[in-house]
CSV table of C-alpha atoms in Angstrom, one decimal:
chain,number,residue,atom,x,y,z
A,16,UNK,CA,0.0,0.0,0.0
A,17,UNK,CA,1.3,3.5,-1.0
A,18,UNK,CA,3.1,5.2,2.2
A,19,UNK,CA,1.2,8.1,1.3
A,20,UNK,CA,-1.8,6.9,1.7
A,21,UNK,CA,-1.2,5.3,4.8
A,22,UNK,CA,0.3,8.6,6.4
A,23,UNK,CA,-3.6,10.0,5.3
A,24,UNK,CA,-5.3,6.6,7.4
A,25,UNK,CA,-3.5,8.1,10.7
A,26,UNK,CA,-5.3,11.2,11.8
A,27,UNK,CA,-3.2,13.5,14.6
A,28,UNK,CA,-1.4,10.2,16.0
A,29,UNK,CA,-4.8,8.4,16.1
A,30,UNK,CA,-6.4,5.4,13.3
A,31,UNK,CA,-8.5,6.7,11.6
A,32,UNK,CA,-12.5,5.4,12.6
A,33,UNK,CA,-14.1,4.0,9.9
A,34,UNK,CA,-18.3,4.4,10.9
A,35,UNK,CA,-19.8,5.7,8.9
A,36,UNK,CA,-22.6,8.7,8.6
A,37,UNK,CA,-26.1,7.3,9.3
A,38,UNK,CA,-29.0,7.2,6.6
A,39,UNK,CA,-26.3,6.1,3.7
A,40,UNK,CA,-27.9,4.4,1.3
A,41,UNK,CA,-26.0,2.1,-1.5
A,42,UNK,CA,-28.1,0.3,-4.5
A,43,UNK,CA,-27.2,-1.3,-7.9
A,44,UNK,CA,-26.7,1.7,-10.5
A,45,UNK,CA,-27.7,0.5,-14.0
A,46,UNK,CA,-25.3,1.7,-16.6
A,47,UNK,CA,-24.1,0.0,-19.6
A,48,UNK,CA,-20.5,-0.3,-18.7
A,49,UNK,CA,-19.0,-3.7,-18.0
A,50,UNK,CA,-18.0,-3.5,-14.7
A,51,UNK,CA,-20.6,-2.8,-12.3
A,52,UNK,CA,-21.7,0.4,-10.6
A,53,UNK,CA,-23.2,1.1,-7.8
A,54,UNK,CA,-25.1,4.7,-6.5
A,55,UNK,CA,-24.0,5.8,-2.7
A,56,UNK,CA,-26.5,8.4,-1.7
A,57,UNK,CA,-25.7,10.7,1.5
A,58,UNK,CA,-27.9,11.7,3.9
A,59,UNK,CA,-27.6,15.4,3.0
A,60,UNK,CA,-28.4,14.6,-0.4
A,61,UNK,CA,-24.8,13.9,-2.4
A,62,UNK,CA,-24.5,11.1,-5.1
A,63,UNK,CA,-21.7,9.4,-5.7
A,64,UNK,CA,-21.3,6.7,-8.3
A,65,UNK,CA,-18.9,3.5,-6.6
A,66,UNK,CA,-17.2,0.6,-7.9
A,67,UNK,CA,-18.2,-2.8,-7.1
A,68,UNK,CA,-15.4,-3.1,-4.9
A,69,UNK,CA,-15.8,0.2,-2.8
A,70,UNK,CA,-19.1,-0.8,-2.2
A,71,UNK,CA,-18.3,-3.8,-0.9
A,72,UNK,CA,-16.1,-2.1,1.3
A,73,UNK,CA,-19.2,0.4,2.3
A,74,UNK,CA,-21.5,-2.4,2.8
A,75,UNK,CA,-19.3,-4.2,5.0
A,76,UNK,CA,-18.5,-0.6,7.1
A,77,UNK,CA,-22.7,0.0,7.3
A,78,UNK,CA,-22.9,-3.6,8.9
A,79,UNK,CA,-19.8,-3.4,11.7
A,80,UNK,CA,-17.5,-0.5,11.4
A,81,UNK,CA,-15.1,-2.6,13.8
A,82,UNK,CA,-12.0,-2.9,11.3
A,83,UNK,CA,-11.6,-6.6,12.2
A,84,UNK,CA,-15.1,-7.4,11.6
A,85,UNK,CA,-15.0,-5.3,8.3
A,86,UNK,CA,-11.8,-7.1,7.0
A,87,UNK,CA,-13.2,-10.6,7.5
A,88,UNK,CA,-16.4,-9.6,5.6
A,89,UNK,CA,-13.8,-7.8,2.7
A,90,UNK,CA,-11.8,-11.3,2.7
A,91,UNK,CA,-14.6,-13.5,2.3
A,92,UNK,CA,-16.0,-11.6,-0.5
A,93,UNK,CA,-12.8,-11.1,-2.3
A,94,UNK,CA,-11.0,-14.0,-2.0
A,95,UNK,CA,-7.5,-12.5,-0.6
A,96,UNK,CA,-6.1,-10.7,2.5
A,97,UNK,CA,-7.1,-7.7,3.6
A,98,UNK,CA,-5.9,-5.7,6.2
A,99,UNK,CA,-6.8,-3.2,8.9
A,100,UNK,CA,-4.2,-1.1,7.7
A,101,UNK,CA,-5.5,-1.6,4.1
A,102,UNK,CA,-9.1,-0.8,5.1
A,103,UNK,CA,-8.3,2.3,6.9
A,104,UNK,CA,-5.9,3.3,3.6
A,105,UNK,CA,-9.0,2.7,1.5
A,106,UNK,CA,-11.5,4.4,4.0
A,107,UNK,CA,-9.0,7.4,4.2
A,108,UNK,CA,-8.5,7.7,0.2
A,109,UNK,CA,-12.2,7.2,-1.3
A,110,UNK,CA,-14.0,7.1,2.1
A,111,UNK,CA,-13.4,10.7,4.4
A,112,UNK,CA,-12.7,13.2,1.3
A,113,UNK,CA,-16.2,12.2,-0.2
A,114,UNK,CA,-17.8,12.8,3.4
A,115,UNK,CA,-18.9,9.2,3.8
A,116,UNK,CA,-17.5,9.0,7.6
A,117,UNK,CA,-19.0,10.0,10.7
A,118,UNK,CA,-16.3,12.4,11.7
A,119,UNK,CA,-18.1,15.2,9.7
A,120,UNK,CA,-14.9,16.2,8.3
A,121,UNK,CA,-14.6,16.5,4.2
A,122,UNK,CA,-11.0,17.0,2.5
A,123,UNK,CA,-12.0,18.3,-0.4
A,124,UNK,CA,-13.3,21.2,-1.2
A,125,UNK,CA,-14.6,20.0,-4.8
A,126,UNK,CA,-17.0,17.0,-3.3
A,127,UNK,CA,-20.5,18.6,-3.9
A,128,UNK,CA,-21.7,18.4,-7.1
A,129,UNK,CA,-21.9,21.2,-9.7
A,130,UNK,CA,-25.2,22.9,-9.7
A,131,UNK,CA,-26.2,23.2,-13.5
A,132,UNK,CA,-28.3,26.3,-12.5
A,133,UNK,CA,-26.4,29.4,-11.5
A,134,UNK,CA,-29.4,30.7,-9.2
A,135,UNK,CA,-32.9,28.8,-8.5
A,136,UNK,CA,-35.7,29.3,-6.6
A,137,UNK,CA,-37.8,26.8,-5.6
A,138,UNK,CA,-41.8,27.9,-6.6
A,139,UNK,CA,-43.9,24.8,-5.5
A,140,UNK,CA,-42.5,21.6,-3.2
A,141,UNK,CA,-43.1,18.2,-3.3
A,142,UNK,CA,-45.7,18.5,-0.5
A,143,UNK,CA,-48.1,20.8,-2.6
A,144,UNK,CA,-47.6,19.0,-5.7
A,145,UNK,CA,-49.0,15.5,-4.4
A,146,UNK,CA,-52.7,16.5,-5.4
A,147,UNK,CA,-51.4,16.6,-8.8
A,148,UNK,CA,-48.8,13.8,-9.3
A,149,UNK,CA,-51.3,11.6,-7.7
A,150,UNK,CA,-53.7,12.1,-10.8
A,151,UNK,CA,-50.6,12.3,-13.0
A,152,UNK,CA,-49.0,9.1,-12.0
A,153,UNK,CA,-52.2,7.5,-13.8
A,154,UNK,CA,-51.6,8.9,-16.9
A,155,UNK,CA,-48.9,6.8,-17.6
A,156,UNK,CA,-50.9,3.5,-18.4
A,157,UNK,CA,-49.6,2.6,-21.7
A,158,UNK,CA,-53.0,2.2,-23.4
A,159,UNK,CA,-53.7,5.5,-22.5
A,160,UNK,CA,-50.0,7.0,-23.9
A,161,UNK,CA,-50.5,5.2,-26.8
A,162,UNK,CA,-53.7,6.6,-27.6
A,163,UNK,CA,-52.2,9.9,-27.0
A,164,UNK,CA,-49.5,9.9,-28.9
A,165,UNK,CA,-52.3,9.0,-31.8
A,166,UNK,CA,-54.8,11.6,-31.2
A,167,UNK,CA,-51.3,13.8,-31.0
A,168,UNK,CA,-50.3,12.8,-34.9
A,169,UNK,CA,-53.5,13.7,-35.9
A,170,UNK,CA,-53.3,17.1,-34.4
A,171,UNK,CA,-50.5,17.5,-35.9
A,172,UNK,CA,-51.6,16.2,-39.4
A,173,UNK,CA,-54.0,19.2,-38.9
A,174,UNK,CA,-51.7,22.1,-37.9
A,175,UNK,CA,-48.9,21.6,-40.5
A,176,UNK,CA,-50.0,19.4,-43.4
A,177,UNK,CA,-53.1,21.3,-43.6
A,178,UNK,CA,-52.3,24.5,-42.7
A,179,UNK,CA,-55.3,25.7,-41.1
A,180,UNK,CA,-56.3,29.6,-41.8
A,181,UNK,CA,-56.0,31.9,-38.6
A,182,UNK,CA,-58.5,34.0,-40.7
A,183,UNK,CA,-61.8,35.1,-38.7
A,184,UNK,CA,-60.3,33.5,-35.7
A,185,UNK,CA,-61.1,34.9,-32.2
A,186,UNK,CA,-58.4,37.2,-30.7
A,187,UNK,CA,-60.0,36.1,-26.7
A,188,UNK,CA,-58.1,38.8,-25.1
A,189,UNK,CA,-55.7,38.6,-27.9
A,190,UNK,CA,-51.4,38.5,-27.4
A,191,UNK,CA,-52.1,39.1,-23.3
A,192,UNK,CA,-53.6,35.2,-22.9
A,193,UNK,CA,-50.3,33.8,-24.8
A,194,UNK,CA,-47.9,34.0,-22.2
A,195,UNK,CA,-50.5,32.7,-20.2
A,196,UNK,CA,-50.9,29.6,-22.0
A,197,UNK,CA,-47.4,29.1,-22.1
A,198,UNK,CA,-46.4,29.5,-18.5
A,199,UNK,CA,-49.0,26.8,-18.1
A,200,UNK,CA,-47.4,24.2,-20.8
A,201,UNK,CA,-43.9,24.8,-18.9
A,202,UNK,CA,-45.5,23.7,-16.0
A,203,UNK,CA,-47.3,20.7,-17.2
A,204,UNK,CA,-43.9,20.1,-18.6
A,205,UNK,CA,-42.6,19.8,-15.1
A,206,UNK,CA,-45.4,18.4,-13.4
A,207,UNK,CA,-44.8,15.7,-15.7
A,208,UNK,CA,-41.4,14.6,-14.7
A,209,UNK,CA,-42.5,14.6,-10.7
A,210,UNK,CA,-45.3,12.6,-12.0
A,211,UNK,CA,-43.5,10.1,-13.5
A,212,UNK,CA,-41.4,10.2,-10.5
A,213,UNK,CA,-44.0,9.4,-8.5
A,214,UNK,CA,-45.2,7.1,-10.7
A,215,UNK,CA,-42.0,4.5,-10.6
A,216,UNK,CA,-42.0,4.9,-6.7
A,217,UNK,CA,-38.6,7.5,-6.3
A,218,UNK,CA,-38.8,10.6,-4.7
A,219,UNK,CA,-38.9,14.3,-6.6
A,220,UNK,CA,-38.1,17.7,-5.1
A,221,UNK,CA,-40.0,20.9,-5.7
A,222,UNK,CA,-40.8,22.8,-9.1
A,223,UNK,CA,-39.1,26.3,-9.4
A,224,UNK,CA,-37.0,28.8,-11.7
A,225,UNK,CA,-33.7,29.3,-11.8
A,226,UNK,CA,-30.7,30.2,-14.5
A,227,UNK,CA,-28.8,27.9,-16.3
A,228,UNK,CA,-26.3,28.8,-18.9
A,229,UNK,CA,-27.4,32.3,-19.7
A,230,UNK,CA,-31.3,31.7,-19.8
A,231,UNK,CA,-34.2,31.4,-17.8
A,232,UNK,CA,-35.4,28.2,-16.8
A,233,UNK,CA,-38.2,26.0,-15.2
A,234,UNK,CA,-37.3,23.3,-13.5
A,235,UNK,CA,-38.2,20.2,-11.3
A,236,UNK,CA,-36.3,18.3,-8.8
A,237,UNK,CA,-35.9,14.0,-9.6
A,238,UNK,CA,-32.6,13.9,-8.5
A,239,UNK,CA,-34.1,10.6,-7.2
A,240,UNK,CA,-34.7,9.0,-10.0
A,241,UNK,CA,-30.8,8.0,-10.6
A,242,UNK,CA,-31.8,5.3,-8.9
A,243,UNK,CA,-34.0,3.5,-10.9
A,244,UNK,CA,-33.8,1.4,-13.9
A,245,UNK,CA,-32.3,3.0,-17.1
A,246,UNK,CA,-36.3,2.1,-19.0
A,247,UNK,CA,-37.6,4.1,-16.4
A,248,UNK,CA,-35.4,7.3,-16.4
A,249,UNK,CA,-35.8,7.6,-19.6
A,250,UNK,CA,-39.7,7.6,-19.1
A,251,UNK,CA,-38.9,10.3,-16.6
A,252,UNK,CA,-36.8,12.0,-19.1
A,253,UNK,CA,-39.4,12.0,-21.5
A,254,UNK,CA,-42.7,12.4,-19.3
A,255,UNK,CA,-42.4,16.2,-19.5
A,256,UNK,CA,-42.4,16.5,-23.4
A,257,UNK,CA,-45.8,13.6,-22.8
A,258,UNK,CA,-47.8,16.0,-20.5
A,259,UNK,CA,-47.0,19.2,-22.9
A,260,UNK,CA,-48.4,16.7,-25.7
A,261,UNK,CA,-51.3,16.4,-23.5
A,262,UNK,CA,-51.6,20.2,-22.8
A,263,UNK,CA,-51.1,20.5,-26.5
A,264,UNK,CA,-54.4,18.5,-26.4
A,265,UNK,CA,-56.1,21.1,-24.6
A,266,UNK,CA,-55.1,24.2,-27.2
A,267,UNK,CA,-56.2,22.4,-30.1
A,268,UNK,CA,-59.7,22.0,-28.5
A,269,UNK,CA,-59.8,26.1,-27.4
A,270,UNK,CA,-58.4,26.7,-31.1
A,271,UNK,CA,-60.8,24.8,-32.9
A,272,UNK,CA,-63.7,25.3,-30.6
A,273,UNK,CA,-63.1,29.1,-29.9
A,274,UNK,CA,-62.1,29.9,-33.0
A,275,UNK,CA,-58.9,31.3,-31.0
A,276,UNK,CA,-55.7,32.3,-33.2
A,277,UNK,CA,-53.7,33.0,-29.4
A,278,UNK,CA,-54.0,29.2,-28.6
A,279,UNK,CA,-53.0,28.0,-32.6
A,280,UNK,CA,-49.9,30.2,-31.7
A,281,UNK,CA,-49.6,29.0,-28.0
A,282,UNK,CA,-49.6,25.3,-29.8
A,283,UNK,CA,-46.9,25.8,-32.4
A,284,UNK,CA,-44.6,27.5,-29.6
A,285,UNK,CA,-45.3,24.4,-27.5
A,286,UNK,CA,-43.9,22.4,-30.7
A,287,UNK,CA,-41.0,24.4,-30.2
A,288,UNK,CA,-40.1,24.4,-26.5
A,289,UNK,CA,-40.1,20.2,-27.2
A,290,UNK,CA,-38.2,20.6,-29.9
A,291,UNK,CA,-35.9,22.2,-27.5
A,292,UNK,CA,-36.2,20.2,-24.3
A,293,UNK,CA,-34.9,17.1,-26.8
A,294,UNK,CA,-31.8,19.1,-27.7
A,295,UNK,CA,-29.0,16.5,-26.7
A,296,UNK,CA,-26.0,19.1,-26.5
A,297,UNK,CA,-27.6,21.3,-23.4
A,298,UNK,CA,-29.0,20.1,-20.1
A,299,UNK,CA,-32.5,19.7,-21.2
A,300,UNK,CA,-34.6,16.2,-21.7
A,301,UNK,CA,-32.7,15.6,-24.9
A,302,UNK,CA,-29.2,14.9,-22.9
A,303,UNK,CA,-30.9,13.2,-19.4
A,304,UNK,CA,-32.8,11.3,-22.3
A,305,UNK,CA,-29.7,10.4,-24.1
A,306,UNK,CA,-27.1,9.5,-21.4
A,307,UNK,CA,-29.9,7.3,-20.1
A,308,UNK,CA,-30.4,5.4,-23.6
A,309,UNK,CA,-26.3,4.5,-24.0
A,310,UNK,CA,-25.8,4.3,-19.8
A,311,UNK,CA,-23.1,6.4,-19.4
A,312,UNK,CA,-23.8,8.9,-17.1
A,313,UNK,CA,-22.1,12.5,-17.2
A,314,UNK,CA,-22.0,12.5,-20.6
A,315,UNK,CA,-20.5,16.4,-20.9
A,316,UNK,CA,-17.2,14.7,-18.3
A,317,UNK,CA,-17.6,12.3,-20.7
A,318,UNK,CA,-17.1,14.0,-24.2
A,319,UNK,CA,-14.0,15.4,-22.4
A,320,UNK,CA,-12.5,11.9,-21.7
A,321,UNK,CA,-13.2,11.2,-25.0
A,322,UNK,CA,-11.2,13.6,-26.4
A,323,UNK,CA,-8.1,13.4,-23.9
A,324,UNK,CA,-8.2,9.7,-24.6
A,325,UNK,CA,-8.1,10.1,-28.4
A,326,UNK,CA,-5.1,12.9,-28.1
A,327,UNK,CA,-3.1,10.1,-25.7
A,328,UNK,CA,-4.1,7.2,-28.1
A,329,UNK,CA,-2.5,9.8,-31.0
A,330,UNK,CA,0.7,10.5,-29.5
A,331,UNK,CA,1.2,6.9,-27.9
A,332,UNK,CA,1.4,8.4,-24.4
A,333,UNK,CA,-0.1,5.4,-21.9
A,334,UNK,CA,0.2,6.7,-18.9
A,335,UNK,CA,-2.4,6.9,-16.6
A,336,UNK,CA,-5.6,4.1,-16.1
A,337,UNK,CA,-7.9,3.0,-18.9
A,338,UNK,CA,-11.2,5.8,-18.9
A,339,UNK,CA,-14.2,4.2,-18.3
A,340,UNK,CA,-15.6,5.0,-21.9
A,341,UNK,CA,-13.2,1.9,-23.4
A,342,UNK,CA,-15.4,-0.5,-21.4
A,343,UNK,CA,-18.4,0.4,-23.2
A,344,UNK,CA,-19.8,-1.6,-25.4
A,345,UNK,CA,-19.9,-1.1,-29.0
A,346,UNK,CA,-23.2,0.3,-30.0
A,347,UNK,CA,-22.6,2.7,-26.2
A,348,UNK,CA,-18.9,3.7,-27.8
A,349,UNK,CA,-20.4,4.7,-30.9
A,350,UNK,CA,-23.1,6.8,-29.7
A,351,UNK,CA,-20.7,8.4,-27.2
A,352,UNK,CA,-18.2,9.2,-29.9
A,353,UNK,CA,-20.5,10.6,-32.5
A,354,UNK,CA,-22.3,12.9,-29.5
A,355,UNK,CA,-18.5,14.2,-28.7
A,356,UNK,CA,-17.7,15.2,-32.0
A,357,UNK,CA,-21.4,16.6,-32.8
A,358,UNK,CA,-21.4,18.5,-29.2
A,359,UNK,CA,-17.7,19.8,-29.0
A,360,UNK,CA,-17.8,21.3,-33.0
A,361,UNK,CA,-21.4,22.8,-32.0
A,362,UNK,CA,-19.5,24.6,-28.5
A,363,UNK,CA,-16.7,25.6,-30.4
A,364,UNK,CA,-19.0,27.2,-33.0
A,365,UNK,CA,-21.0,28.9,-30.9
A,366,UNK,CA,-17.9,30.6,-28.3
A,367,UNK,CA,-16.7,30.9,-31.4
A,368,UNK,CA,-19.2,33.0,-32.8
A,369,UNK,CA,-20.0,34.8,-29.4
A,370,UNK,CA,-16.2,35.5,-29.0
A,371,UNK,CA,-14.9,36.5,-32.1
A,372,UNK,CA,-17.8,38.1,-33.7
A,373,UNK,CA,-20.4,39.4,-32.4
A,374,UNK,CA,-19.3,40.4,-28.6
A,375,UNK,CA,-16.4,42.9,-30.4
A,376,UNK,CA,-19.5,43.9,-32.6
A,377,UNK,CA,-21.6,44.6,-29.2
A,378,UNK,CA,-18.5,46.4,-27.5
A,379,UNK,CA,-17.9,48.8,-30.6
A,380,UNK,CA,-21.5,49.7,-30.8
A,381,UNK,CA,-22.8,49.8,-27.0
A,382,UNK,CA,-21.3,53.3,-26.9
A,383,UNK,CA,-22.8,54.8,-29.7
A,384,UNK,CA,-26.1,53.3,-28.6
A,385,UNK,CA,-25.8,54.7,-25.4
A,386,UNK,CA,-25.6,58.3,-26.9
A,387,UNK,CA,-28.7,57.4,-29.2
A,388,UNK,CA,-30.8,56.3,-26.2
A,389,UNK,CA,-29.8,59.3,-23.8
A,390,UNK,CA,-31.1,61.4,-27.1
A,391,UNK,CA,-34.0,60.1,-27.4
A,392,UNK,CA,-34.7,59.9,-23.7
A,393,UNK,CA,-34.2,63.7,-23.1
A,394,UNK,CA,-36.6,64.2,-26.1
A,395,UNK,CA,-39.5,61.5,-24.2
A,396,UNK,CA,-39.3,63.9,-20.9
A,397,UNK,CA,-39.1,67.1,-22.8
A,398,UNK,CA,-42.7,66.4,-24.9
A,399,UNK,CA,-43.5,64.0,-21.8
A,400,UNK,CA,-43.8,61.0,-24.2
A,401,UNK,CA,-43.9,57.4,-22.3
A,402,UNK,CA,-43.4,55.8,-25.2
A,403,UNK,CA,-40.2,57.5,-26.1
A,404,UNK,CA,-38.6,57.1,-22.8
A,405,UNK,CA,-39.9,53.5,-22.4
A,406,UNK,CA,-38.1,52.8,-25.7
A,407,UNK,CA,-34.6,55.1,-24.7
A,408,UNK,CA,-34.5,52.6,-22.1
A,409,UNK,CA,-35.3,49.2,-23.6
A,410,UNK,CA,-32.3,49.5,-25.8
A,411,UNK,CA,-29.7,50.1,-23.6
A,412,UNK,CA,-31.4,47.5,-21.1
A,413,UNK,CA,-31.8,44.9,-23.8
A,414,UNK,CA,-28.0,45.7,-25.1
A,415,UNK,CA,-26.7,45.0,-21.4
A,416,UNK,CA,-28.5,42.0,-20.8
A,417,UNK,CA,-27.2,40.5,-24.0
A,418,UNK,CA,-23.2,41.6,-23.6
A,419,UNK,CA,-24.0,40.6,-20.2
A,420,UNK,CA,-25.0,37.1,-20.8
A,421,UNK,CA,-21.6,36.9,-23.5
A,422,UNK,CA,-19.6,37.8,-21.0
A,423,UNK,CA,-21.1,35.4,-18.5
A,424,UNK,CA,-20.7,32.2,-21.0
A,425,UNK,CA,-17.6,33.3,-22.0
A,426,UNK,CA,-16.6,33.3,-18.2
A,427,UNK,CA,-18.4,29.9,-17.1
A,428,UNK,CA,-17.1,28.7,-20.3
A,429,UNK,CA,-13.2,29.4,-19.3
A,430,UNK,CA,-13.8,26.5,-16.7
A,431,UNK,CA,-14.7,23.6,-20.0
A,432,UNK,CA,-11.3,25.6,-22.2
A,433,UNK,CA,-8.9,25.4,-19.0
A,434,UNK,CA,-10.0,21.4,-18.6
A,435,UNK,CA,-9.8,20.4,-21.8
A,436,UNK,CA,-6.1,22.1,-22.5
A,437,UNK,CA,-4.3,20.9,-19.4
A,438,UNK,CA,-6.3,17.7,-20.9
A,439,UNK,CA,-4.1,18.2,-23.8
A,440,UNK,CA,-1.3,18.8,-22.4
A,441,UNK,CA,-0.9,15.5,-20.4
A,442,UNK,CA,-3.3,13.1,-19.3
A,443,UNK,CA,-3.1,12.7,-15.4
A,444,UNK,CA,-2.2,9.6,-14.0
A,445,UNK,CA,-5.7,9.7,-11.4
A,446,UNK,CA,-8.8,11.0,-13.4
A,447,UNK,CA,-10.7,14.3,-11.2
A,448,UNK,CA,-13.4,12.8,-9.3
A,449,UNK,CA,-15.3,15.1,-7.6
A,450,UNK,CA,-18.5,13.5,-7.9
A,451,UNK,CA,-17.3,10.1,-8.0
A,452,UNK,CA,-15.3,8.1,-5.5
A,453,UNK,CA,-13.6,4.8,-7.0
A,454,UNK,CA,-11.0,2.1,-6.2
């Protein structure tokens, strides 16, 4: 055993104690590489994903934390000798960093995992959305999807392959109701993924808004739902897109019934937000949707690995273990390959873009603009015109947000740039693994 590591087992002259926090929970993690995985979940929340052999060693910690008692259970199950030394090695390299012991004491300081959203707010919790998942979790019956989906192709059939005229149509309270009806598709769209939750028996978190990236976004807590089967996240992937199918149900009926030209737009701009949530590249649907089809979880880590892998394969520099993606089988490696070339070229295009064109664009002008809008605005108080001043100002505001958004990607961006050169540059002989823990 590295003398390093066992300096790290002994804790201020005193072995290290191996029990562990109460309420950790350790099940079988379906993925599709060969060797299997298993899901540690924290009492405070925290996901880790384990090797077959760290879990053994955590299953045999949650039964007796007594090193003695631990190490016969460890040599029993592994056929060879095992230590207390080694056990307390193991439990002070992949055990205390990640938090898993009872002393309360993390090493590092890059355990938690990265929140995708830069800010949210939680709007409606679990506790207030039982009414509705309980009637939602019965909408998942696949006679009823399947008839659905049908009564959905017609619909379609309808809106674009017949093109119906808008002409004489009602205008209900005309452009006010459609960000009405939209606000309510997002939320069926959420509703449905806590629904589905609820329906394979895991727990979901609230519904709320929050940023991610650079734009606004709803979204709904099934952190939970890691846990089950890789058939059934995927229906929880898709289950939002299903109820916005079933809302889209609703708008055709208002449309055809009312005559109502908002709720034919409201419908094609649902169209458009699934279109969206499938999108593979960003964290919507499309990528939960996809890493759960080819079981490799983390996919954007992922692409990474891909790419370091390829530039050591290149230049015939082994060091360091075999990545995880080489395990995969065929069909998986594939998949993962064509997603890492389609989502890296797509990045670089758009930073690209952002970087090189239009935020120099943005910088040159935003002066000029500023002068424009002070103009106008000391012409909208002079003749006391709202609608001047209310347009002197949306410029400027609208040219700020925008810059400030580029700037923003361009800075949460520096983080993927900075990883994937020093990637480059060598590959490291123990992968980063701040949200997983392996032997």
């Amino acid at each position: 055993m590295d003398a390093a590591i066992m300096d790290a087992a002994i804790m201020d002259g005193k072995r290290l104690s191996l029990r562990l926090k109460d309420g950790i929970e350790i099940t079988p993690f379906d993925t599709s590489t060969v060797a299997p995985r298993y899901l540690v979940r924290l009492p405070g929340g925290g996901r880790f994903q384990v090797s077959a052999r760290l879990a053994d060693v955590i299953r045999a910690l949650m039964k007796d934390s007594r090193p003695e008692a631990a190490c016969a259970r460890l040599r029993k199950a592994w056929g060879r000798e095992v230590s207390p030394n080694d056990l307390e090695a193991i439990a002070a390299r992949f055990l205390r960093p990640y938090g898993l012991l009872a002393d309360g004491i993390t090493v590092k300081g890059e355990v938690a995992q990265r929140q995708p959203l830069l800010v949210h707010l939680p709007l409606f919790s679990a506790r207030s959305l039982a009414p509705l998942t309980s009637v939602g979790q019965g909408l998942f019956a696949p006679s009823l999807v399947c008839a659905i989906l049908l009564i959905n192709l017609g619909i379609r059939y309808a809106l674009y392959l017949q093109a119906p005229s808008p002409s004489g149509a009602s205008q209900v309270g005309g452009a006010m109701w459609l960000p009405v009806l939209l606000l309510l598709s997002i939320l069926c769209h959420e509703l449905g993924h806590v629904s589905a939750c609820r329906r394979y028996g895991c727990a979901h978190g609230a519904i709320g808004v929050g940023i991610y990236a650079i734009m606004p976004v709803f979204y709904s807590d099934v952190t939970d739902s890691w846990r089950l089967p890789r058939r059934q996240r995927m229906a929880v992937d898709l289950a939002g897109v299903y109820f916005q199918l079933i809302f889209s149900m609703v708008l055709y009926g208002l449309a055809v019934l009312l005559h109502w030209q908002t709720a034919w737009v409201a419908l094609k701009v649902t169209d458009g937000m699934m279109l969206l949530a499938l999108n593979p590249i960003l964290r919507f649907d499309g990528y939960w949707l996809f890493s759960d089809l080819i079981g490799v979880p983390n996919l954007h880590q992922r692409a990474s690995d891909t790419i370091r892998w390829a530039v050591r394969w290149l230049f015939r520099n082994e060091r360091g273990p075999r990545p995880d993606l080489l395990r995969l089988p065929a069909a998986e490696m594939a998949l993962l390959v064509g997603y890492t070339l389609i989502s890296n070229a797509l990045l670089i295009y758009v930073f690209g873009n952002l970087l090189l064109r239009y935020a120099p664009a943005m910088a040159i002008s935003f002066p000029r603009l500023l002068v424009q809008s002070w103009t106008l605005l000391q012409a909208g108080i002079a003749q006391r015109d709202a609608t001047l001043i209310v347009s002197a100002l949306k410029q400027p505001l609208a040219a700020t947000l925008l810059l400030g958004m580029v700037i923003l990607m361009a800075w949460r961006g520096r983080h993927w740039v900075a990883h994937s050169v020093n990637g480059l540059r060598s590959w490291a002989g123990v992968r980063n693994t701040k949200i997983r823990p392996e032997m």
